[in-house]
C-alpha positions as a Python dict, from the first residue, in 0.01 Angstrom:
ca = {
    (1, 'M'): (0, 0, 0),
    (2, 'S'): (84, 372, 60),
    (3, 'A'): (247, 488, 350),
    (4, 'H'): (107, 758, 359),
    (5, 'D'): (-253, 735, 557),
    (6, 'V'): (-583, 885, 298),
    (7, 'N'): (-751, 940, 607),
    (8, 'Q'): (-504, 1214, 755),
    (9, 'D'): (-459, 1565, 556),
    (10, 'D'): (-115, 1507, 380),
    (11, 'T'): (169, 1706, 390),
    (12, 'L'): (332, 1608, 48),
    (13, 'E'): (663, 1630, 210),
    (14, 'D'): (818, 1430, -45),
    (15, 'F'): (746, 1678, -304),
    (16, 'T'): (883, 1958, -410),
    (17, 'R'): (660, 2254, -456),
    (18, 'R'): (761, 2503, -763),
    (19, 'E'): (608, 2834, -858),
    (20, 'I'): (599, 2797, -1216),
    (21, 'T'): (544, 3131, -1477),
    (22, 'L'): (375, 3015, -1806),
    (23, 'D'): (216, 3254, -2028),
    (24, 'G'): (200, 3524, -1779),
    (25, 'A'): (36, 3347, -1506),
    (26, 'T'): (215, 3219, -1180),
    (27, 'K'): (39, 2888, -1025),
    (28, 'G'): (205, 2643, -778),
    (29, 'V'): (325, 2248, -901),
    (30, 'W'): (418, 2019, -684),
    (31, 'V'): (722, 1800, -886),
    (32, 'S'): (836, 1475, -759),
    (33, 'G'): (1089, 1174, -935),
    (34, 'T'): (1261, 1079, -1205),
    (35, 'G'): (1183, 974, -1526),
    (36, 'P'): (967, 1112, -1838),
    (37, 'A'): (758, 1382, -1707),
    (38, 'V'): (312, 1328, -1586),
    (39, 'I'): (101, 1642, -1537),
    (40, 'V'): (-156, 1485, -1283),
    (41, 'M'): (-428, 1697, -1266),
    (42, 'T'): (-652, 1700, -961),
    (43, 'E'): (-1032, 1646, -900),
    (44, 'M'): (-1233, 1844, -696),
    (45, 'P'): (-1221, 1971, -417),
    (46, 'G'): (-824, 2035, -464),
    (47, 'I'): (-511, 1803, -470),
    (48, 'S'): (-660, 1545, -167),
    (49, 'P'): (-453, 1231, -4),
    (50, 'Q'): (-585, 1020, -229),
    (51, 'V'): (-476, 1208, -498),
    (52, 'A'): (-155, 1264, -369),
    (53, 'R'): (-138, 892, -348),
    (54, 'F'): (-189, 803, -711),
    (55, 'A'): (58, 1107, -774),
    (56, 'R'): (305, 857, -579),
    (57, 'W'): (222, 585, -747),
    (58, 'V'): (266, 749, -1122),
    (59, 'R'): (622, 852, -969),
    (60, 'A'): (723, 488, -834),
    (61, 'A'): (646, 342, -1154),
    (62, 'G'): (929, 565, -1259),
    (63, 'F'): (804, 918, -1368),
    (64, 'T'): (842, 1241, -1293),
    (65, 'V'): (518, 1441, -1152),
    (66, 'Y'): (397, 1735, -1195),
    (67, 'M'): (78, 1801, -984),
    (68, 'P'): (-28, 2116, -1059),
    (69, 'S'): (-252, 2347, -777),
    (70, 'L'): (-603, 2437, -963),
    (71, 'F'): (-786, 2474, -668),
    (72, 'G'): (-848, 2375, -278),
    (73, 'R'): (-601, 2358, -62),
    (74, 'D'): (-383, 2136, -104),
    (75, 'G'): (-285, 1788, 105),
    (76, 'A'): (-649, 1863, 275),
    (77, 'I'): (-923, 1602, 329),
    (78, 'S'): (-1232, 1905, 259),
    (79, 'S'): (-1521, 1916, 421),
    (80, 'A'): (-1853, 1882, 244),
    (81, 'E'): (-1893, 2256, 325),
    (82, 'E'): (-1562, 2390, 214),
    (83, 'G'): (-1532, 2165, -85),
    (84, 'A'): (-1860, 2327, -207),
    (85, 'A'): (-1728, 2654, -132),
    (86, 'V'): (-1414, 2526, -367),
    (87, 'F'): (-1674, 2389, -659),
    (88, 'R'): (-1871, 2721, -652),
    (89, 'R'): (-1561, 2935, -674),
    (90, 'A'): (-1437, 2705, -956),
    (91, 'C'): (-1798, 2719, -1144),
    (92, 'V'): (-1747, 3060, -1155),
    (93, 'S'): (-1401, 3078, -1226),
    (94, 'A'): (-1268, 3230, -1550),
    (95, 'E'): (-1035, 2974, -1581),
    (96, 'F'): (-1308, 2718, -1603),
    (97, 'R'): (-1607, 2693, -1862),
    (98, 'A'): (-1810, 2447, -1629),
    (99, 'F'): (-2128, 2446, -1857),
    (100, 'A'): (-1991, 2540, -2164),
    (101, 'S'): (-1988, 2266, -2444),
    (102, 'N'): (-1703, 2304, -2759),
    (103, 'A'): (-1515, 2520, -2626),
    (104, 'S'): (-1188, 2441, -2350),
    (105, 'S'): (-1149, 2582, -2042),
    (106, 'P'): (-887, 2868, -2063),
    (107, 'V'): (-638, 2679, -1770),
    (108, 'T'): (-553, 2442, -2053),
    (109, 'Q'): (-312, 2695, -2235),
    (110, 'W'): (-127, 2652, -1942),
    (111, 'L'): (-159, 2324, -1888),
    (112, 'R'): (-15, 2269, -2218),
    (113, 'A'): (266, 2529, -2159),
    (114, 'L'): (370, 2333, -1911),
    (115, 'A'): (326, 2005, -2055),
    (116, 'R'): (575, 2152, -2307),
    (117, 'Q'): (846, 2290, -1987),
    (118, 'A'): (780, 1942, -1834),
    (119, 'H'): (928, 1779, -2153),
    (120, 'G'): (1217, 1989, -2167),
    (121, 'E'): (1298, 1938, -1833),
    (122, 'C'): (1287, 1574, -1791),
    (123, 'G'): (1360, 1433, -2137),
    (124, 'G'): (1219, 1106, -2291),
    (125, 'P'): (966, 1069, -2585),
    (126, 'G'): (695, 1320, -2429),
    (127, 'V'): (533, 1380, -2151),
    (128, 'G'): (213, 1175, -1997),
    (129, 'A'): (-169, 1364, -1865),
    (130, 'I'): (-417, 1260, -1653),
    (131, 'G'): (-710, 1442, -1552),
    (132, 'M'): (-979, 1347, -1324),
    (133, 'C'): (-1381, 1478, -1284),
    (134, 'F'): (-1357, 1860, -1335),
    (135, 'T'): (-986, 1875, -1492),
    (136, 'G'): (-1108, 1528, -1674),
    (137, 'N'): (-1120, 1643, -2024),
    (138, 'F'): (-837, 1875, -1989),
    (139, 'A'): (-588, 1583, -2028),
    (140, 'L'): (-758, 1536, -2399),
    (141, 'S'): (-709, 1945, -2464),
    (142, 'L'): (-351, 1872, -2348),
    (143, 'M'): (-280, 1661, -2683),
    (144, 'L'): (-307, 1990, -2856),
    (145, 'E'): (85, 2020, -2765),
    (146, 'P'): (272, 1775, -2930),
    (147, 'A'): (495, 1695, -2641),
    (148, 'V'): (188, 1502, -2480),
    (149, 'L'): (150, 1143, -2596),
    (150, 'A'): (-45, 951, -2353),
    (151, 'P'): (-319, 1123, -2260),
    (152, 'V'): (-583, 952, -1945),
    (153, 'V'): (-866, 1079, -1906),
    (154, 'C'): (-1043, 991, -1562),
    (155, 'Q'): (-1459, 1044, -1511),
    (156, 'P'): (-1447, 1386, -1709),
    (157, 'S'): (-1737, 1612, -1576),
    (158, 'L'): (-1741, 1916, -1779),
    (159, 'P'): (-1975, 2044, -1887),
    (160, 'L'): (-2169, 1976, -1603),
    (161, 'D'): (-2517, 2081, -1789),
    (162, 'D'): (-2483, 1860, -2076),
    (163, 'P'): (-2427, 1483, -2043),
    (164, 'A'): (-2357, 1464, -2411),
    (165, 'G'): (-2125, 1733, -2406),
    (166, 'I'): (-1746, 1810, -2441),
    (167, 'E'): (-1561, 2046, -2335),
    (168, 'M'): (-1338, 2116, -2654),
    (169, 'A'): (-1445, 2290, -2970),
    (170, 'P'): (-1513, 2090, -3305),
    (171, 'D'): (-1188, 2173, -3495),
    (172, 'E'): (-946, 2107, -3162),
    (173, 'L'): (-1128, 1789, -3150),
    (174, 'A'): (-1062, 1735, -3502),
    (175, 'T'): (-709, 1809, -3471),
    (176, 'V'): (-687, 1572, -3204),
    (177, 'R'): (-827, 1277, -3404),
    (178, 'R'): (-582, 1335, -3654),
    (179, 'R'): (-301, 1366, -3432),
    (180, 'L'): (-418, 1049, -3251),
    (181, 'E'): (-454, 861, -3606),
    (182, 'A'): (-73, 1009, -3766),
    (183, 'E'): (111, 899, -3475),
    (184, 'D'): (-73, 603, -3408),
    (185, 'L'): (-185, 689, -3034),
    (186, 'T'): (-478, 616, -2826),
    (187, 'V'): (-725, 767, -2491),
    (188, 'M'): (-762, 614, -2229),
    (189, 'A'): (-1070, 671, -2035),
    (190, 'Y'): (-1248, 520, -1731),
    (191, 'R'): (-1554, 569, -1541),
    (192, 'F'): (-1825, 374, -1307),
    (193, 'D'): (-2129, 265, -1504),
    (194, 'G'): (-2369, 456, -1288),
    (195, 'D'): (-2159, 783, -1227),
    (196, 'S'): (-2420, 1044, -1255),
    (197, 'F'): (-2132, 1308, -1320),
    (198, 'C'): (-1999, 1156, -1660),
    (199, 'R'): (-2274, 965, -1822),
    (200, 'A'): (-2269, 727, -2074),
    (201, 'Q'): (-2377, 972, -2316),
    (202, 'R'): (-2047, 1163, -2280),
    (203, 'F'): (-1841, 861, -2387),
    (204, 'A'): (-2074, 823, -2662),
    (205, 'A'): (-1988, 1138, -2781),
    (206, 'Y'): (-1619, 1055, -2744),
    (207, 'T'): (-1615, 826, -2922),
    (208, 'A'): (-1824, 935, -3189),
    (209, 'A'): (-1576, 1208, -3254),
    (210, 'L'): (-1242, 1006, -3183),
    (211, 'G'): (-1341, 638, -3305),
    (212, 'P'): (-1164, 381, -3174),
    (213, 'R'): (-869, 541, -3075),
    (214, 'F'): (-1087, 663, -2719),
    (215, 'V'): (-1083, 385, -2547),
    (216, 'A'): (-1315, 361, -2268),
    (217, 'R'): (-1313, 116, -1942),
    (218, 'I'): (-1668, 104, -1770),
    (219, 'L'): (-1670, -40, -1417),
    (220, 'P'): (-1919, -184, -1248),
    (221, 'D'): (-2073, 52, -951),
    (222, 'A'): (-1995, -270, -694),
    (223, 'A'): (-1656, -175, -722),
    (224, 'A'): (-1666, 164, -581),
    (225, 'H'): (-1516, 236, -254),
    (226, 'P'): (-1827, 241, -9),
    (227, 'N'): (-1700, 483, 230),
    (228, 'P'): (-1549, 814, 26),
    (229, 'P'): (-1412, 1141, 269),
    (230, 'P'): (-1714, 1359, 370),
    (231, 'F'): (-1769, 1650, 6),
    (232, 'F'): (-1778, 1286, -169),
    (233, 'A'): (-2002, 1135, 91),
    (234, 'Q'): (-2254, 1440, 67),
    (235, 'H'): (-2205, 1584, -273),
    (236, 'V'): (-2097, 1317, -498),
    (237, 'R'): (-2375, 1040, -455),
    (238, 'S'): (-2234, 837, -713),
    (239, 'P'): (-1947, 600, -746),
    (240, 'H'): (-1706, 880, -924),
    (241, 'S'): (-1317, 924, -916),
    (242, 'V'): (-1163, 570, -1042),
    (243, 'V'): (-819, 616, -914),
    (244, 'T'): (-874, 792, -604),
    (245, 'V'): (-1153, 799, -354),
    (246, 'H'): (-1330, 548, -494),
    (247, 'L'): (-1008, 310, -555),
    (248, 'I'): (-1033, 39, -334),
    (249, 'D'): (-674, -84, -266),
    (250, 'E'): (-675, -422, -245),
    (251, 'E'): (-537, -690, -460),
    (252, 'G'): (-806, -821, -735),
    (253, 'Q'): (-1004, -508, -715),
    (254, 'P'): (-1118, -299, -1037),
    (255, 'T'): (-1014, 8, -918),
    (256, 'L'): (-669, -144, -842),
    (257, 'A'): (-652, -299, -1227),
    (258, 'A'): (-749, 33, -1353),
    (259, 'R'): (-446, 185, -1175),
    (260, 'D'): (-229, -69, -1309),
    (261, 'E'): (-351, -16, -1686),
    (262, 'I'): (-313, 371, -1686),
    (263, 'L'): (97, 293, -1509),
    (264, 'S'): (126, 41, -1801),
    (265, 'F'): (16, 269, -2045),
    (266, 'L'): (210, 551, -1965),
    (267, 'S'): (488, 327, -1931),
    (268, 'T'): (401, 200, -2316),
    (269, 'R'): (423, 522, -2434),
    (270, 'L'): (705, 713, -2194),
    (271, 'Q'): (912, 460, -2131),
    (272, 'G'): (888, 127, -2408),
}
């Protein structure tokens, strides 16, 4: 169990906020822990207490967490209205391609540079990368950086207007597939069966592009937490966030098992 109450705003006092400039752009990144680096990329509408809880679990498993601030108020439980406003701004931001198949969001170039720097700072065999929802596919895009060895794709939601779309160019996907096969790597991926933002067609497209190296886990809708925060209750009507707001932090729960599998995957790739 987490010592921080996920029903209250999180001050992130056990993280250090660093302003990191890469490729001419500066972003805040919350850093904590020791061991190999893992990039934890937040879902909409920002670094919520549940996202921070997941980052702490990663830290406790023996990793240095790098949690970039990409949108929203860090540590906050957003109201439905505030969360919707964050979502709308991100959809029109030049950093993200919310409605474009076959192209990576520009912000992934900065995130690849962050992975490269994190590897230099923390050492070890490589870096892990976890994307969720709006950033879900970013973990796969980060595989274009050789330092990234352990990608985890949670409920990838982009592009929003094409259930079977993949937010990467075909040549990038081909590069990632060649790397997965050459280095004997895998991509772990998670979604709820009835997720209306990440449907079965998207995972089918990933499987067609990456073959058996794309390891998909589909959780039953009944495994989702029934009382998510306001933004999710109003705007995300289906089970969606496997390891954050829809996770049930109780032994025997499928979402907790998914968390444990992710931590084991990171350990095998980065600490084994």
